[in-house]
mmCIF file of C-alpha atoms in Angstrom:
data_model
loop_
_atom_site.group_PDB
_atom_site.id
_atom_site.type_symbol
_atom_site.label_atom_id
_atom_site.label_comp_id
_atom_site.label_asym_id
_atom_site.label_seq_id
_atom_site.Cartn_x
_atom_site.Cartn_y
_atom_site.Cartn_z
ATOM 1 C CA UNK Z 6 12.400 -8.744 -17.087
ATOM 2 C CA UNK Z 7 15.255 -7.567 -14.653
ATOM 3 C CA UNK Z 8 14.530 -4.346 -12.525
ATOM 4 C CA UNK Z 9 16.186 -1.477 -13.280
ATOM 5 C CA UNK Z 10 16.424 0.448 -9.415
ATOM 6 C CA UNK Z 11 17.291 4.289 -9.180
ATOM 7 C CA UNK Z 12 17.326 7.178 -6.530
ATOM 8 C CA UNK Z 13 15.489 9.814 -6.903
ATOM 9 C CA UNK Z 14 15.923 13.470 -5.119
ATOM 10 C CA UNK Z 15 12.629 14.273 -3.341
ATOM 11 C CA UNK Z 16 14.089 17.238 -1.208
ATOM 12 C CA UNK Z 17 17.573 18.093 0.831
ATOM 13 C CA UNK Z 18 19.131 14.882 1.645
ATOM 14 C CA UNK Z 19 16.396 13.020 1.051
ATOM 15 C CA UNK Z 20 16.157 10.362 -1.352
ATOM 16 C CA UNK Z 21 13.423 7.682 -2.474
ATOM 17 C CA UNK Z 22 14.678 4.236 -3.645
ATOM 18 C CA UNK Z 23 12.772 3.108 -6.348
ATOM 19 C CA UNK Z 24 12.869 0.316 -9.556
ATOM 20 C CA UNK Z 25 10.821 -0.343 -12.364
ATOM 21 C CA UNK Z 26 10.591 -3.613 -14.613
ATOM 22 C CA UNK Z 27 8.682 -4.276 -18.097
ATOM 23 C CA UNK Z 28 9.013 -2.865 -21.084
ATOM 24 C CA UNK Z 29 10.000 1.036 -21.010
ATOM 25 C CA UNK Z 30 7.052 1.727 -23.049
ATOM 26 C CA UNK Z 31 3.878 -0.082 -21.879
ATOM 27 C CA UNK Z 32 1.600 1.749 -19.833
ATOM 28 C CA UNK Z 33 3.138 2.407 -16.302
ATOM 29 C CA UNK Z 34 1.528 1.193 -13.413
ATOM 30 C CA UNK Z 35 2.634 2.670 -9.719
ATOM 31 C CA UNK Z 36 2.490 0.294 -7.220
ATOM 32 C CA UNK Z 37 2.321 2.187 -3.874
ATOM 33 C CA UNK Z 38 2.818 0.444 -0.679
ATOM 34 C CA UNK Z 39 1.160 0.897 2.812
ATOM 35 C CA UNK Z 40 2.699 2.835 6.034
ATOM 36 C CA UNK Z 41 6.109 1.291 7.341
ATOM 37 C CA UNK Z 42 6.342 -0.748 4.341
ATOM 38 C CA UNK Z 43 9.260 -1.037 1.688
ATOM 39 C CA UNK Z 44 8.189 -1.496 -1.987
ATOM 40 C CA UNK Z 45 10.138 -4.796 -1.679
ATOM 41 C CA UNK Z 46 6.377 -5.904 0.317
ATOM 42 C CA UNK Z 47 4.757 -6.417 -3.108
ATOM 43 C CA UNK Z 48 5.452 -9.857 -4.177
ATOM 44 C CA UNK Z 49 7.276 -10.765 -7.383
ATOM 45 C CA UNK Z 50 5.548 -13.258 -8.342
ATOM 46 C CA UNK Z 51 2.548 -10.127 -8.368
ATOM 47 C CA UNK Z 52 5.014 -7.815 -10.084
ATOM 48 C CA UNK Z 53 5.774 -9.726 -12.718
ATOM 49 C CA UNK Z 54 2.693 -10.456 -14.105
ATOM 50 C CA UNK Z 55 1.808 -6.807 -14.115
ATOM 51 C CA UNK Z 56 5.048 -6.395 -15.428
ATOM 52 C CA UNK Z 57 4.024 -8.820 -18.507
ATOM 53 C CA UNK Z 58 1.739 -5.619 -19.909
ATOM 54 C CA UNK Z 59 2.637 -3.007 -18.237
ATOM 55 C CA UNK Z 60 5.771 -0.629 -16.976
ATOM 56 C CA UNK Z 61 5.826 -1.688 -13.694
ATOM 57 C CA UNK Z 62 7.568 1.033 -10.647
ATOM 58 C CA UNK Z 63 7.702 0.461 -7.139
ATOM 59 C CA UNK Z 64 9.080 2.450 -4.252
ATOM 60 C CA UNK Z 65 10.460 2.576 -0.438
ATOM 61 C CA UNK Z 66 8.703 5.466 1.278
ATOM 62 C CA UNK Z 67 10.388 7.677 3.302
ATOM 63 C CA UNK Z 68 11.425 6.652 6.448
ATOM 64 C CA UNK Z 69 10.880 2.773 5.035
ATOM 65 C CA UNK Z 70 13.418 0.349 3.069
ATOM 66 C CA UNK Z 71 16.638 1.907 1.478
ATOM 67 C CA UNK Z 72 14.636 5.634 1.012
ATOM 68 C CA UNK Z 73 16.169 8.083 3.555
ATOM 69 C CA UNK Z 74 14.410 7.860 6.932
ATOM 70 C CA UNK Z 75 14.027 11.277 7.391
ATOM 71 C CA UNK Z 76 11.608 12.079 9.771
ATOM 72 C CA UNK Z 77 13.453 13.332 13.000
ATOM 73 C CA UNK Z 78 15.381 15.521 11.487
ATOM 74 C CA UNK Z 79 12.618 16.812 8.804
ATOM 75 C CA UNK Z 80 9.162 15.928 10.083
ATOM 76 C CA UNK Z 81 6.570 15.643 7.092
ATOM 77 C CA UNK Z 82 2.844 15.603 6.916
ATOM 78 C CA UNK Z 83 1.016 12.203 5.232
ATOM 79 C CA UNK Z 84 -0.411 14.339 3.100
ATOM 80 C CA UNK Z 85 3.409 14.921 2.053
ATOM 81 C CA UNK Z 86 3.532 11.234 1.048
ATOM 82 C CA UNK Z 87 1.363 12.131 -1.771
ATOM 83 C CA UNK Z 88 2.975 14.134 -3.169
ATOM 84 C CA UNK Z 89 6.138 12.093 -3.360
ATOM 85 C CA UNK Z 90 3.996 9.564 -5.778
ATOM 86 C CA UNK Z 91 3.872 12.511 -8.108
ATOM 87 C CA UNK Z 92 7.493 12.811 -7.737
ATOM 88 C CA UNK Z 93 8.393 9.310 -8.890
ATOM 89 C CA UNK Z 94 6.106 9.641 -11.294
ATOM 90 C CA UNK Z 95 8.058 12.535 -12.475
ATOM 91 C CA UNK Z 96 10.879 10.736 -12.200
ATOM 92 C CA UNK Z 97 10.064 8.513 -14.409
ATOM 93 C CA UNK Z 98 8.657 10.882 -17.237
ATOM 94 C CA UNK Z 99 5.331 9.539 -16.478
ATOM 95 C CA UNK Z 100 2.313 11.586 -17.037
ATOM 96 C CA UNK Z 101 -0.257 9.278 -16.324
ATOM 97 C CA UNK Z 102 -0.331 5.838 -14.820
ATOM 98 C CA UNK Z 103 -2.152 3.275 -13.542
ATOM 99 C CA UNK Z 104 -1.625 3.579 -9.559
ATOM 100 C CA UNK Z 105 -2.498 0.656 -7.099
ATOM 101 C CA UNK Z 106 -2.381 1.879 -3.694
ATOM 102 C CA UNK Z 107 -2.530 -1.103 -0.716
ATOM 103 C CA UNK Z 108 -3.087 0.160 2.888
ATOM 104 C CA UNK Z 109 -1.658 3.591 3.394
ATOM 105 C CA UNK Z 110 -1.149 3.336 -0.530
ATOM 106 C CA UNK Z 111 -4.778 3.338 -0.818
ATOM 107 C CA UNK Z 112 -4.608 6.410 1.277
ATOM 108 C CA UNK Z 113 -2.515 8.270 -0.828
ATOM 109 C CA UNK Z 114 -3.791 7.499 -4.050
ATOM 110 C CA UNK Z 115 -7.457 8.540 -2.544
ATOM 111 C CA UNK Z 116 -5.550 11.918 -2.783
ATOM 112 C CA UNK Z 117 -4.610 11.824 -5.808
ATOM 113 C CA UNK Z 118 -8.014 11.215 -7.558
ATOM 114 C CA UNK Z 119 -9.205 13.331 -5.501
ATOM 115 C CA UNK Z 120 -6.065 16.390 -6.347
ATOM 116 C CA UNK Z 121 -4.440 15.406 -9.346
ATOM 117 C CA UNK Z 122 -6.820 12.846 -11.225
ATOM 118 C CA UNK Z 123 -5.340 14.389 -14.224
ATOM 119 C CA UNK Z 124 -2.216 12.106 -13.443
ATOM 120 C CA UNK Z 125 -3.852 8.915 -13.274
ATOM 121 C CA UNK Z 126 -5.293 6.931 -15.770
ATOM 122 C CA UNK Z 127 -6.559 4.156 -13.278
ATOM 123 C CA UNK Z 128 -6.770 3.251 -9.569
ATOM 124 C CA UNK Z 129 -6.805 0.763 -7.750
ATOM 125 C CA UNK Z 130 -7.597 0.248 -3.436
ATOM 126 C CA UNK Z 131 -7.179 -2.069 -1.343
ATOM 127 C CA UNK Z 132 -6.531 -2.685 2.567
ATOM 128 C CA UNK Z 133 -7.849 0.516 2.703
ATOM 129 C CA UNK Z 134 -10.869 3.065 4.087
ATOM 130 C CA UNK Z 135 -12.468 5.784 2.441
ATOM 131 C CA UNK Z 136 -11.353 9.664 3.066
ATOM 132 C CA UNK Z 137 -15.130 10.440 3.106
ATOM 133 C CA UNK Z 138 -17.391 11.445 5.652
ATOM 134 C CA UNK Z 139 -20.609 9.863 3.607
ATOM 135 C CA UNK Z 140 -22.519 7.308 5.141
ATOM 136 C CA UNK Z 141 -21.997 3.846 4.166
ATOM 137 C CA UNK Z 142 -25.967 2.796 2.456
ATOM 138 C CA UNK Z 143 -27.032 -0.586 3.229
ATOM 139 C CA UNK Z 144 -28.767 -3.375 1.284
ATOM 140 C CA UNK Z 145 -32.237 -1.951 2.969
ATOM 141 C CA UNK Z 146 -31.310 1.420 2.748
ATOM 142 C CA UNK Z 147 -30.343 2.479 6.001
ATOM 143 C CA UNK Z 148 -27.370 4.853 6.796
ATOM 144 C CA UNK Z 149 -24.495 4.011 8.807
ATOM 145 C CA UNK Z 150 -22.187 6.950 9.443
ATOM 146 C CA UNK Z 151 -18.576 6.478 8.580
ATOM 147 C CA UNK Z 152 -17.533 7.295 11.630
ATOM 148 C CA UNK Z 153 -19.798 4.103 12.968
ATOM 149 C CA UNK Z 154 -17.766 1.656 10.469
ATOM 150 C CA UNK Z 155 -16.123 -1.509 11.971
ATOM 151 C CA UNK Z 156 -12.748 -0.713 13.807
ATOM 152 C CA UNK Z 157 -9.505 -2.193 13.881
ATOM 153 C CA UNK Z 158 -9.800 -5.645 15.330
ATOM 154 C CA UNK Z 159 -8.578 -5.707 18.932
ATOM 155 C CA UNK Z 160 -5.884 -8.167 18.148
ATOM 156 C CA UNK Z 161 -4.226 -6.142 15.785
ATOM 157 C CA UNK Z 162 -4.547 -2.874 18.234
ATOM 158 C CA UNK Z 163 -2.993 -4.695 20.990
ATOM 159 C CA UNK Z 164 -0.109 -6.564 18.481
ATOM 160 C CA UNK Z 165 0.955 -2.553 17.627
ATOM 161 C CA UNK Z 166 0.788 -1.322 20.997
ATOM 162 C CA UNK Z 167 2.878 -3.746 22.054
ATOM 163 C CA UNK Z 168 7.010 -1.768 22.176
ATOM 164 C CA UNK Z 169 9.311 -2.956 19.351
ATOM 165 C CA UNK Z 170 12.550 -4.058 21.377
ATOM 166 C CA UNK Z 171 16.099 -4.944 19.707
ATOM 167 C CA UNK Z 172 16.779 -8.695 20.679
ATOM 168 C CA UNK Z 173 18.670 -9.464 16.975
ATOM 169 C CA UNK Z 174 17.837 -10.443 13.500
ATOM 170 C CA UNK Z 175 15.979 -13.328 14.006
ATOM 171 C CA UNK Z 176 14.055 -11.900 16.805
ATOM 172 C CA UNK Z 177 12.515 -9.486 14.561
ATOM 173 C CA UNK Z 178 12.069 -11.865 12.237
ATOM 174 C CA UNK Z 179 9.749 -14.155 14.138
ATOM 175 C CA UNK Z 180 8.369 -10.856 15.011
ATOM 176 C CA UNK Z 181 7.434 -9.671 11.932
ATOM 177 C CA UNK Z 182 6.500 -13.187 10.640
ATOM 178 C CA UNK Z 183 3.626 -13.281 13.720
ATOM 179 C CA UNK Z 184 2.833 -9.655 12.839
ATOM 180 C CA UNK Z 185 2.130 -10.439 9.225
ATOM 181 C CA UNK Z 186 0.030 -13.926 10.697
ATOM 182 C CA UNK Z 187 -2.338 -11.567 12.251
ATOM 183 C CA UNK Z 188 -3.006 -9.209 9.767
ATOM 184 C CA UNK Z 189 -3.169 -11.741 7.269
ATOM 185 C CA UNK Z 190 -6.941 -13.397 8.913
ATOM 186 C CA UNK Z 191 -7.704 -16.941 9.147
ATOM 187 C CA UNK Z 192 -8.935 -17.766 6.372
ATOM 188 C CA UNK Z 193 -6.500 -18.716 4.136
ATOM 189 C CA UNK Z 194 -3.673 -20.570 4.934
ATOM 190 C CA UNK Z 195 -0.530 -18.906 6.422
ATOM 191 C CA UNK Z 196 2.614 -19.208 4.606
ATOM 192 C CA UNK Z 197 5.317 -18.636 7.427
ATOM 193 C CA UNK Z 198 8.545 -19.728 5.514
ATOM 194 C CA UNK Z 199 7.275 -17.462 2.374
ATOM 195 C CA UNK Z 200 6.916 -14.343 4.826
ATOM 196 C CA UNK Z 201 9.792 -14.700 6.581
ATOM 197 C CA UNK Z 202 12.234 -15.313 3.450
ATOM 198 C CA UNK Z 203 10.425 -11.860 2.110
ATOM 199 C CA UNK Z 204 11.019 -9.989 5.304
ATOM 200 C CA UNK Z 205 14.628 -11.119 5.548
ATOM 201 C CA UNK Z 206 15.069 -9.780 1.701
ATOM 202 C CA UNK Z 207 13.556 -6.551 3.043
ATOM 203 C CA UNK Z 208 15.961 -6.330 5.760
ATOM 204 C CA UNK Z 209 18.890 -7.125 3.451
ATOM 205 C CA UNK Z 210 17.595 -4.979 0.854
ATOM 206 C CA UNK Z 211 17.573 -1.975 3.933
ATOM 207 C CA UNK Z 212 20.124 -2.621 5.379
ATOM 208 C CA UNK Z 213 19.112 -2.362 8.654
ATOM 209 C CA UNK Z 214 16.023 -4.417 10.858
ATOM 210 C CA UNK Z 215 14.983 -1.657 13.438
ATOM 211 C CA UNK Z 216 11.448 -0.441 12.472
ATOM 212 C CA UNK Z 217 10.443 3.093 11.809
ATOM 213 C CA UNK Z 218 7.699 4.364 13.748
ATOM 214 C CA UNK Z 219 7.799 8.007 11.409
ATOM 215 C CA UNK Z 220 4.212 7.242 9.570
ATOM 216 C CA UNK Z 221 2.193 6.519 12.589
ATOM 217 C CA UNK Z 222 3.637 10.367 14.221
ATOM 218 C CA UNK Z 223 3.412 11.824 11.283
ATOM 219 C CA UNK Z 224 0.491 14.987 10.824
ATOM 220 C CA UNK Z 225 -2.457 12.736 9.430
ATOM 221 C CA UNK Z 226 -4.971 16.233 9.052
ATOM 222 C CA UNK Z 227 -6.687 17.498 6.193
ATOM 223 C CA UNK Z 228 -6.840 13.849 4.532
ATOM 224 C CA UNK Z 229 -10.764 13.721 4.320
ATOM 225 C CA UNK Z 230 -11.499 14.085 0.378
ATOM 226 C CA UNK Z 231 -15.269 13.818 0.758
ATOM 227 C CA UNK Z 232 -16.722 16.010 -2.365
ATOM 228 C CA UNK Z 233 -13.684 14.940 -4.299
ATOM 229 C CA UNK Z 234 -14.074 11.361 -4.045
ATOM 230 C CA UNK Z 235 -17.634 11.725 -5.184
ATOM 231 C CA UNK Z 236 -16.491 13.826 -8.118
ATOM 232 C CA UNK Z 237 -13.897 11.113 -9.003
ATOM 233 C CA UNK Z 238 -13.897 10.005 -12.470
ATOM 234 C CA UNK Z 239 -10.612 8.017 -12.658
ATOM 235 C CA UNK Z 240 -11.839 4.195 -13.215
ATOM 236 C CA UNK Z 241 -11.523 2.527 -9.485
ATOM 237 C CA UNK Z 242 -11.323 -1.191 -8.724
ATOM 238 C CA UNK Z 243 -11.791 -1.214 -5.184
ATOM 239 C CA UNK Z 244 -10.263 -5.142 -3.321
ATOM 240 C CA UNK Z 245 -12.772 -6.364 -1.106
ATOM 241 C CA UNK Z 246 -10.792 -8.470 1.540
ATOM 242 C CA UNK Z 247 -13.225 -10.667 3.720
ATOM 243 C CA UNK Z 248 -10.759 -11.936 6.143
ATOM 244 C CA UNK Z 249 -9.663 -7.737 6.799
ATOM 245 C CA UNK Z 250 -8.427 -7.045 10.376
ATOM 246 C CA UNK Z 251 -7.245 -3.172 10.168
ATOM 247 C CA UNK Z 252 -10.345 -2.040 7.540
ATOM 248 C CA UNK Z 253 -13.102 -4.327 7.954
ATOM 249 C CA UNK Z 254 -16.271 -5.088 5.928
ATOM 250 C CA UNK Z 255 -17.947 -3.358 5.148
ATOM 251 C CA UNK Z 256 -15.048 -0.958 4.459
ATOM 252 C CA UNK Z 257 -14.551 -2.030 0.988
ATOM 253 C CA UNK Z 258 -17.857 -1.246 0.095
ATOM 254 C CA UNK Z 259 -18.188 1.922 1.288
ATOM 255 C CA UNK Z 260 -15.127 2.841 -0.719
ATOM 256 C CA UNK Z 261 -16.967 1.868 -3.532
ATOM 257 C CA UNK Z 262 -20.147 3.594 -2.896
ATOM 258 C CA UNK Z 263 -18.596 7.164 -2.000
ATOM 259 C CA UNK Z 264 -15.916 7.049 -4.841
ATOM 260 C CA UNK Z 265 -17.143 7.951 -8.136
ATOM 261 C CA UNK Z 266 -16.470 5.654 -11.360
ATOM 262 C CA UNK Z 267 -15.784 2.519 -8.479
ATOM 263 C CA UNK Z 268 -16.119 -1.031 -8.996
ATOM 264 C CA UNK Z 269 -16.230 -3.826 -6.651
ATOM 265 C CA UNK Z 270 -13.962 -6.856 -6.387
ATOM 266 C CA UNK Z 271 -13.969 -9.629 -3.912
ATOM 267 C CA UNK Z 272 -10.412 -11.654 -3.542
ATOM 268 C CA UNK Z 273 -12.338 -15.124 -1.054
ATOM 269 C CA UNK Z 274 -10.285 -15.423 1.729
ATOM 270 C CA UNK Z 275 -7.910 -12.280 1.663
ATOM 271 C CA UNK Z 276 -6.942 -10.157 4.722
ATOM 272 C CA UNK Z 277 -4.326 -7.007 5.098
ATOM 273 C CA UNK Z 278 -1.689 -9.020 3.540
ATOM 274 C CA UNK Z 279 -0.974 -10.467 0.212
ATOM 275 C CA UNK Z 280 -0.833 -14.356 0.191
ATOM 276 C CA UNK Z 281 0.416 -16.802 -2.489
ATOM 277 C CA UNK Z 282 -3.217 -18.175 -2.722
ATOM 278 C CA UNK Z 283 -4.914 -14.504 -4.327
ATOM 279 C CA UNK Z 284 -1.866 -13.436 -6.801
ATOM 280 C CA UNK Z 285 -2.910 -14.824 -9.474
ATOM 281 C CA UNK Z 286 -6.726 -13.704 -9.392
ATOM 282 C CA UNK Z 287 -5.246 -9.930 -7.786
ATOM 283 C CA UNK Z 288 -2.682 -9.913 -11.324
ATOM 284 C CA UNK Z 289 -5.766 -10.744 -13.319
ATOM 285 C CA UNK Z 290 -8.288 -8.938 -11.915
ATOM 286 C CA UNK Z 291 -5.866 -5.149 -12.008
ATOM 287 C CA UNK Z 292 -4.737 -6.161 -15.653
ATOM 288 C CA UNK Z 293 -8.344 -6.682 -16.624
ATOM 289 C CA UNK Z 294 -9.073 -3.033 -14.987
ATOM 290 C CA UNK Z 295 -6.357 -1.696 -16.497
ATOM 291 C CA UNK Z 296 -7.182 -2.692 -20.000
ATOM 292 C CA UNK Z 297 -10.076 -1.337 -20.225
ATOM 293 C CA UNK Z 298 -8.987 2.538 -19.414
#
């Protein structure tokens, strides 16, 4: 099952890198990545066994990986980010896949249900919040407004706001390593040597280690999809991660209550990240979504 990678023209001198693995005519399934992230994030263990049943593509966003990092000289809206999905899928000849959206991912493919759910024929969100202004409903049936959700956890606030500074490879390596250790939770254990192997194929795989700051200055207006998302009829598994630290619970949950056609999922002991320990039930739990759309 060797990837096949390709380049693909999104506008003037900009290019997406992108590869795909399975057999050319299963059912595609997008995997699309969160902000800062290379498509090299997903793990292979993960890609191959969607890969086992379905065409499986994956991406570097702009400004992330070996894409072209754009954004100084041709600032973009998120919104923009969007529509580059569509444009691998065209890419690809794809009409209609299965898209799984983690983090920012989640984000984007939010838009697409909500835009172009004509393109999709599944979705799946995790690490993720919902572009709706609807009030989370509780277990007694009291209202909590959106806007009153959990926050980021403190931790994770102060690890971003802390200023990326150029002290070598391995530097940025431990740094990414402790970065991932937060987001990850603690409640599973932390795999250090498995993150930092990953990260250093990411690096290689970029060809470069500084770290793009392009998504988080980017234009992040007219996201909110609120009558859209309730309209939704693309099949949604939405990843409930108890150990979250950027999207909280109840996050998950309210995704699933505003989003039309949504189903909840609970991976025990998961957090922003994607740990050897929840593969396995993550593989099975998006193939058994998938084969029933």
């Amino acid at each position: 099952m060797q990837p096949i990678g390709r380049t693909i023209d999104i506008a003037p001198g900009v290019q997406l890198w992108s590869e795909e693995r399975g057999a050319p005519d299963a059912p595609a399934l997008l995997l699309v990545m969160g902000a800062q992230a290379s498509g090299l994030g997903w793990p292979e263990e993960l890609v191959d066994a969607l890969a086992r049943r379905h065409r499986v593509i994956r991406y570097d966003h702009r400004d992330a990986g070996r894409s072209t990092w754009s954004f100084d000289k041709q600032p973009y809206r998120i919104t923009d980010l969007a529509d580059d999905v569509l444009a691998v899928l065209d890419a690809y000849g794809v009409e209609r896949a299965h898209v799984v959206g983690l983090s920012l991912g989640g984000m984007l493919t939010q838009l697409l249900m909500a835009d172009h759910p004509e393109r999709l024929l599944s979705a799946t969100l995790m690490g993720t919040c919902a572009l709706s202004e609807k009030p989370l409903t509780g277990p007694d049936g009291t209202e909590t407004a959106a806007a009153d959700l959990p926050a980021i956890s403190p931790h994770v606030l102060e690890m971003w706001a802390r200023p990326v500074e150029d002290h070598g490879l391995e530097a940025e390596l431990d740094r990414r390593v402790e970065h991932w250790r937060v987001l990850s939770g603690d409640e599973l254990p932390f795999h250090a040597d498995e993150m930092r192997e990953r990260e250093r194929r990411i690096i290689e795989h970029s060809g470069r280690y500084d770290v793009s700051t392009a998504h988080g200055r980017a234009d992040h207006s007219g996201m909110l999809r609120t009558e859209g998302l309730a309209r939704n009829a693309v099949p949604t598994l939405v990843v409930e991660a108890p150990a979250e630290p950027v999207f909280p619970p109840p996050h998950a949950r309210h995704l699933a209550q505003v989003v039309g056609a949504a189903r909840l999922v609970t991976m025990p002991g998961m957090g922003h990240a994607l740990p050897r320990e929840c593969l396995g039930p993550l593989a099975d739990a998006i193939l058994a979504h998938t084969a029933g759309c």
